[in-house]
mmCIF file of C-alpha atoms in Angstrom:
data_model
loop_
_atom_site.group_PDB
_atom_site.id
_atom_site.type_symbol
_atom_site.label_atom_id
_atom_site.label_comp_id
_atom_site.label_asym_id
_atom_site.label_seq_id
_atom_site.Cartn_x
_atom_site.Cartn_y
_atom_site.Cartn_z
ATOM 1 C CA UNK Y 1 -0.098 0.053 -0.087
ATOM 2 C CA UNK Y 2 2.777 2.153 -0.951
ATOM 3 C CA UNK Y 3 1.033 3.724 -3.791
ATOM 4 C CA UNK Y 4 -2.334 4.873 -4.351
ATOM 5 C CA UNK Y 5 -4.445 2.254 -6.039
ATOM 6 C CA UNK Y 6 -5.930 4.672 -8.531
ATOM 7 C CA UNK Y 7 -3.932 5.858 -11.473
ATOM 8 C CA UNK Y 8 -3.739 9.686 -11.390
ATOM 9 C CA UNK Y 9 -0.924 10.104 -13.769
ATOM 10 C CA UNK Y 10 2.771 10.543 -13.743
ATOM 11 C CA UNK Y 11 2.674 11.889 -10.229
ATOM 12 C CA UNK Y 12 1.670 8.850 -8.601
ATOM 13 C CA UNK Y 13 1.835 10.071 -5.031
ATOM 14 C CA UNK Y 14 2.545 7.716 -2.162
ATOM 15 C CA UNK Y 15 -0.024 7.250 0.592
ATOM 16 C CA UNK Y 16 2.172 8.293 3.368
ATOM 17 C CA UNK Y 17 2.838 11.606 1.550
ATOM 18 C CA UNK Y 18 -0.857 12.078 1.166
ATOM 19 C CA UNK Y 19 -1.743 11.514 4.588
ATOM 20 C CA UNK Y 20 0.886 14.256 5.634
ATOM 21 C CA UNK Y 21 -0.312 16.627 2.827
ATOM 22 C CA UNK Y 22 -4.067 16.482 3.673
ATOM 23 C CA UNK Y 23 -3.803 17.945 7.222
ATOM 24 C CA UNK Y 24 -1.304 20.328 6.036
ATOM 25 C CA UNK Y 25 -3.662 21.508 3.338
ATOM 26 C CA UNK Y 26 -6.623 21.610 5.662
ATOM 27 C CA UNK Y 27 -4.535 24.050 8.004
ATOM 28 C CA UNK Y 28 -3.613 26.210 5.016
ATOM 29 C CA UNK Y 29 -7.164 26.301 4.025
ATOM 30 C CA UNK Y 30 -8.255 27.467 7.494
ATOM 31 C CA UNK Y 31 -5.639 30.190 7.826
ATOM 32 C CA UNK Y 32 -6.548 31.397 4.279
ATOM 33 C CA UNK Y 33 -10.274 31.478 5.238
ATOM 34 C CA UNK Y 34 -9.503 33.251 8.437
ATOM 35 C CA UNK Y 35 -7.162 35.853 6.913
ATOM 36 C CA UNK Y 36 -9.187 36.342 3.516
ATOM 37 C CA UNK Y 37 -11.980 38.606 5.127
ATOM 38 C CA UNK Y 38 -9.122 40.912 6.324
ATOM 39 C CA UNK Y 39 -7.458 40.919 2.995
ATOM 40 C CA UNK Y 40 -10.900 41.593 1.221
ATOM 41 C CA UNK Y 41 -11.671 44.474 3.524
ATOM 42 C CA UNK Y 42 -8.126 45.983 2.782
ATOM 43 C CA UNK Y 43 -8.539 45.223 -0.846
ATOM 44 C CA UNK Y 44 -11.958 47.121 -0.611
ATOM 45 C CA UNK Y 45 -10.585 50.071 1.258
ATOM 46 C CA UNK Y 46 -7.836 50.494 -1.230
ATOM 47 C CA UNK Y 47 -10.200 50.321 -4.086
ATOM 48 C CA UNK Y 48 -12.665 52.815 -2.379
ATOM 49 C CA UNK Y 49 -9.574 55.257 -1.662
ATOM 50 C CA UNK Y 50 -8.328 54.953 -5.259
ATOM 51 C CA UNK Y 51 -11.620 55.008 -7.150
ATOM 52 C CA UNK Y 52 -12.981 57.447 -4.673
ATOM 53 C CA UNK Y 53 -10.233 59.726 -5.121
ATOM 54 C CA UNK Y 54 -10.722 59.388 -8.861
ATOM 55 C CA UNK Y 55 -14.443 60.466 -8.544
ATOM 56 C CA UNK Y 56 -13.506 63.392 -6.100
ATOM 57 C CA UNK Y 57 -10.888 64.756 -8.402
ATOM 58 C CA UNK Y 58 -13.455 64.232 -11.448
ATOM 59 C CA UNK Y 59 -15.812 66.267 -9.539
ATOM 60 C CA UNK Y 60 -13.401 68.974 -8.695
ATOM 61 C CA UNK Y 61 -12.307 69.013 -12.420
ATOM 62 C CA UNK Y 62 -15.900 69.580 -13.488
ATOM 63 C CA UNK Y 63 -16.394 72.256 -10.920
ATOM 64 C CA UNK Y 64 -13.307 74.082 -12.225
ATOM 65 C CA UNK Y 65 -14.383 73.548 -15.723
ATOM 66 C CA UNK Y 66 -17.697 75.461 -14.737
ATOM 67 C CA UNK Y 67 -15.693 78.121 -12.902
ATOM 68 C CA UNK Y 68 -13.498 78.625 -15.667
ATOM 69 C CA UNK Y 69 -16.387 78.770 -18.248
ATOM 70 C CA UNK Y 70 -17.974 81.545 -15.860
ATOM 71 C CA UNK Y 71 -14.842 83.357 -15.502
ATOM 72 C CA UNK Y 72 -14.370 83.354 -19.405
ATOM 73 C CA UNK Y 73 -17.845 84.717 -19.702
ATOM 74 C CA UNK Y 74 -17.154 87.514 -17.320
ATOM 75 C CA UNK Y 75 -14.065 88.430 -19.190
ATOM 76 C CA UNK Y 76 -15.740 88.245 -22.416
ATOM 77 C CA UNK Y 77 -18.541 90.605 -21.089
ATOM 78 C CA UNK Y 78 -15.887 92.987 -19.643
ATOM 79 C CA UNK Y 79 -14.014 93.250 -22.792
ATOM 80 C CA UNK Y 80 -17.285 93.916 -24.667
ATOM 81 C CA UNK Y 81 -18.013 96.576 -22.242
ATOM 82 C CA UNK Y 82 -14.447 98.143 -22.485
ATOM 83 C CA UNK Y 83 -14.966 98.137 -26.251
ATOM 84 C CA UNK Y 84 -18.124 100.076 -25.942
ATOM 85 C CA UNK Y 85 -16.883 102.460 -23.305
ATOM 86 C CA UNK Y 86 -13.395 103.417 -24.843
ATOM 87 C CA UNK Y 87 -14.881 105.530 -27.581
ATOM 88 C CA UNK Y 88 -17.103 107.358 -25.229
ATOM 89 C CA UNK Y 89 -14.010 108.027 -22.921
ATOM 90 C CA UNK Y 90 -11.825 109.114 -25.748
ATOM 91 C CA UNK Y 91 -13.875 111.766 -26.898
ATOM 92 C CA UNK Y 92 -13.611 113.846 -23.711
ATOM 93 C CA UNK Y 93 -9.824 112.724 -23.391
ATOM 94 C CA UNK Y 94 -9.302 114.193 -27.119
ATOM 95 C CA UNK Y 95 -11.081 117.353 -26.159
ATOM 96 C CA UNK Y 96 -9.023 117.928 -23.012
ATOM 97 C CA UNK Y 97 -6.014 117.140 -24.818
ATOM 98 C CA UNK Y 98 -6.794 119.568 -27.681
ATOM 99 C CA UNK Y 99 -7.519 122.366 -25.111
ATOM 100 C CA UNK Y 100 -4.381 121.553 -23.104
ATOM 101 C CA UNK Y 101 -2.361 121.735 -26.413
ATOM 102 C CA UNK Y 102 -3.919 125.066 -27.366
ATOM 103 C CA UNK Y 103 -3.182 126.467 -23.799
ATOM 104 C CA UNK Y 104 0.451 125.272 -24.159
ATOM 105 C CA UNK Y 105 0.958 126.852 -27.456
ATOM 106 C CA UNK Y 106 -0.469 130.084 -26.325
ATOM 107 C CA UNK Y 107 1.860 129.999 -23.297
ATOM 108 C CA UNK Y 108 4.766 129.379 -25.418
ATOM 109 C CA UNK Y 109 3.951 132.024 -27.889
ATOM 110 C CA UNK Y 110 3.387 134.441 -24.983
ATOM 111 C CA UNK Y 111 6.646 133.478 -23.304
ATOM 112 C CA UNK Y 112 8.725 133.691 -26.656
ATOM 113 C CA UNK Y 113 7.196 137.123 -27.339
ATOM 114 C CA UNK Y 114 8.032 138.410 -23.963
ATOM 115 C CA UNK Y 115 11.511 137.061 -24.358
ATOM 116 C CA UNK Y 116 12.072 138.558 -27.812
ATOM 117 C CA UNK Y 117 10.888 141.943 -26.417
ATOM 118 C CA UNK Y 118 13.178 141.630 -23.481
ATOM 119 C CA UNK Y 119 16.213 140.936 -25.478
ATOM 120 C CA UNK Y 120 15.340 143.722 -27.989
ATOM 121 C CA UNK Y 121 15.029 146.301 -25.227
ATOM 122 C CA UNK Y 122 18.158 145.187 -23.526
ATOM 123 C CA UNK Y 123 19.956 145.344 -27.220
ATOM 124 C CA UNK Y 124 18.595 148.781 -27.540
ATOM 125 C CA UNK Y 125 19.754 149.848 -24.013
ATOM 126 C CA UNK Y 126 23.119 148.401 -24.668
ATOM 127 C CA UNK Y 127 23.308 150.289 -27.982
ATOM 128 C CA UNK Y 128 22.427 153.672 -26.580
ATOM 129 C CA UNK Y 129 24.865 153.163 -23.566
ATOM 130 C CA UNK Y 130 27.652 152.312 -26.169
ATOM 131 C CA UNK Y 131 26.871 155.410 -28.342
ATOM 132 C CA UNK Y 132 27.182 157.693 -25.393
ATOM 133 C CA UNK Y 133 30.496 156.212 -24.511
ATOM 134 C CA UNK Y 134 31.993 155.543 -27.986
ATOM 135 C CA UNK Y 135 33.908 158.896 -28.396
ATOM 136 C CA UNK Y 136 35.425 158.465 -25.055
ATOM 137 C CA UNK Y 137 36.327 154.662 -25.741
ATOM 138 C CA UNK Y 138 37.902 155.660 -29.098
ATOM 139 C CA UNK Y 139 40.008 158.289 -27.640
ATOM 140 C CA UNK Y 140 41.096 156.061 -25.060
ATOM 141 C CA UNK Y 141 42.011 153.535 -27.462
ATOM 142 C CA UNK Y 142 43.822 155.849 -29.709
ATOM 143 C CA UNK Y 143 45.886 157.186 -26.538
ATOM 144 C CA UNK Y 144 46.954 153.740 -25.687
ATOM 145 C CA UNK Y 145 48.132 153.021 -29.253
ATOM 146 C CA UNK Y 146 49.767 156.323 -29.608
ATOM 147 C CA UNK Y 147 50.943 156.378 -26.352
ATOM 148 C CA UNK Y 148 49.979 159.961 -25.496
ATOM 149 C CA UNK Y 149 46.832 161.360 -23.758
ATOM 150 C CA UNK Y 150 44.243 163.066 -25.406
ATOM 151 C CA UNK Y 151 45.094 166.696 -23.831
ATOM 152 C CA UNK Y 152 48.849 166.214 -24.145
ATOM 153 C CA UNK Y 153 50.575 168.892 -26.626
ATOM 154 C CA UNK Y 154 51.133 167.911 -30.015
ATOM 155 C CA UNK Y 155 54.886 168.148 -31.143
ATOM 156 C CA UNK Y 156 55.310 169.266 -34.561
ATOM 157 C CA UNK Y 157 58.357 167.671 -36.221
ATOM 158 C CA UNK Y 158 60.419 170.069 -38.095
#
């Protein structure tokens, strides 16, 4: 009774090995049956965490897309308002700019005319002053060149 009387193929186990393997197999089955609910709970928690995170991230993505669409709509409306308002704001700005430009040109013309008048007046005063003292300056220059004063007696060579 060394071999199993039933032919099961090329394995052909011995009875003694089967008697040892059967209780060990039962023990392993009991341990697996005892550990399996824990493993199932762990796998379910892991699956819930991963798929729950996916579901939550999908919800956040959908909400973000809604918010982006709303923001885009608000920006488009604001741009449209800016396009409508800009020409109305440019008209008064153009008027103010033209007025400021005219005031500046008037101030420039006035300052330039006053400056020209002052320069002309100073030039005329300087010319009058020079005409008064031109004969005195000329005689001083001649005396320096000749070396005699204007009241010195003139020697006649002869």
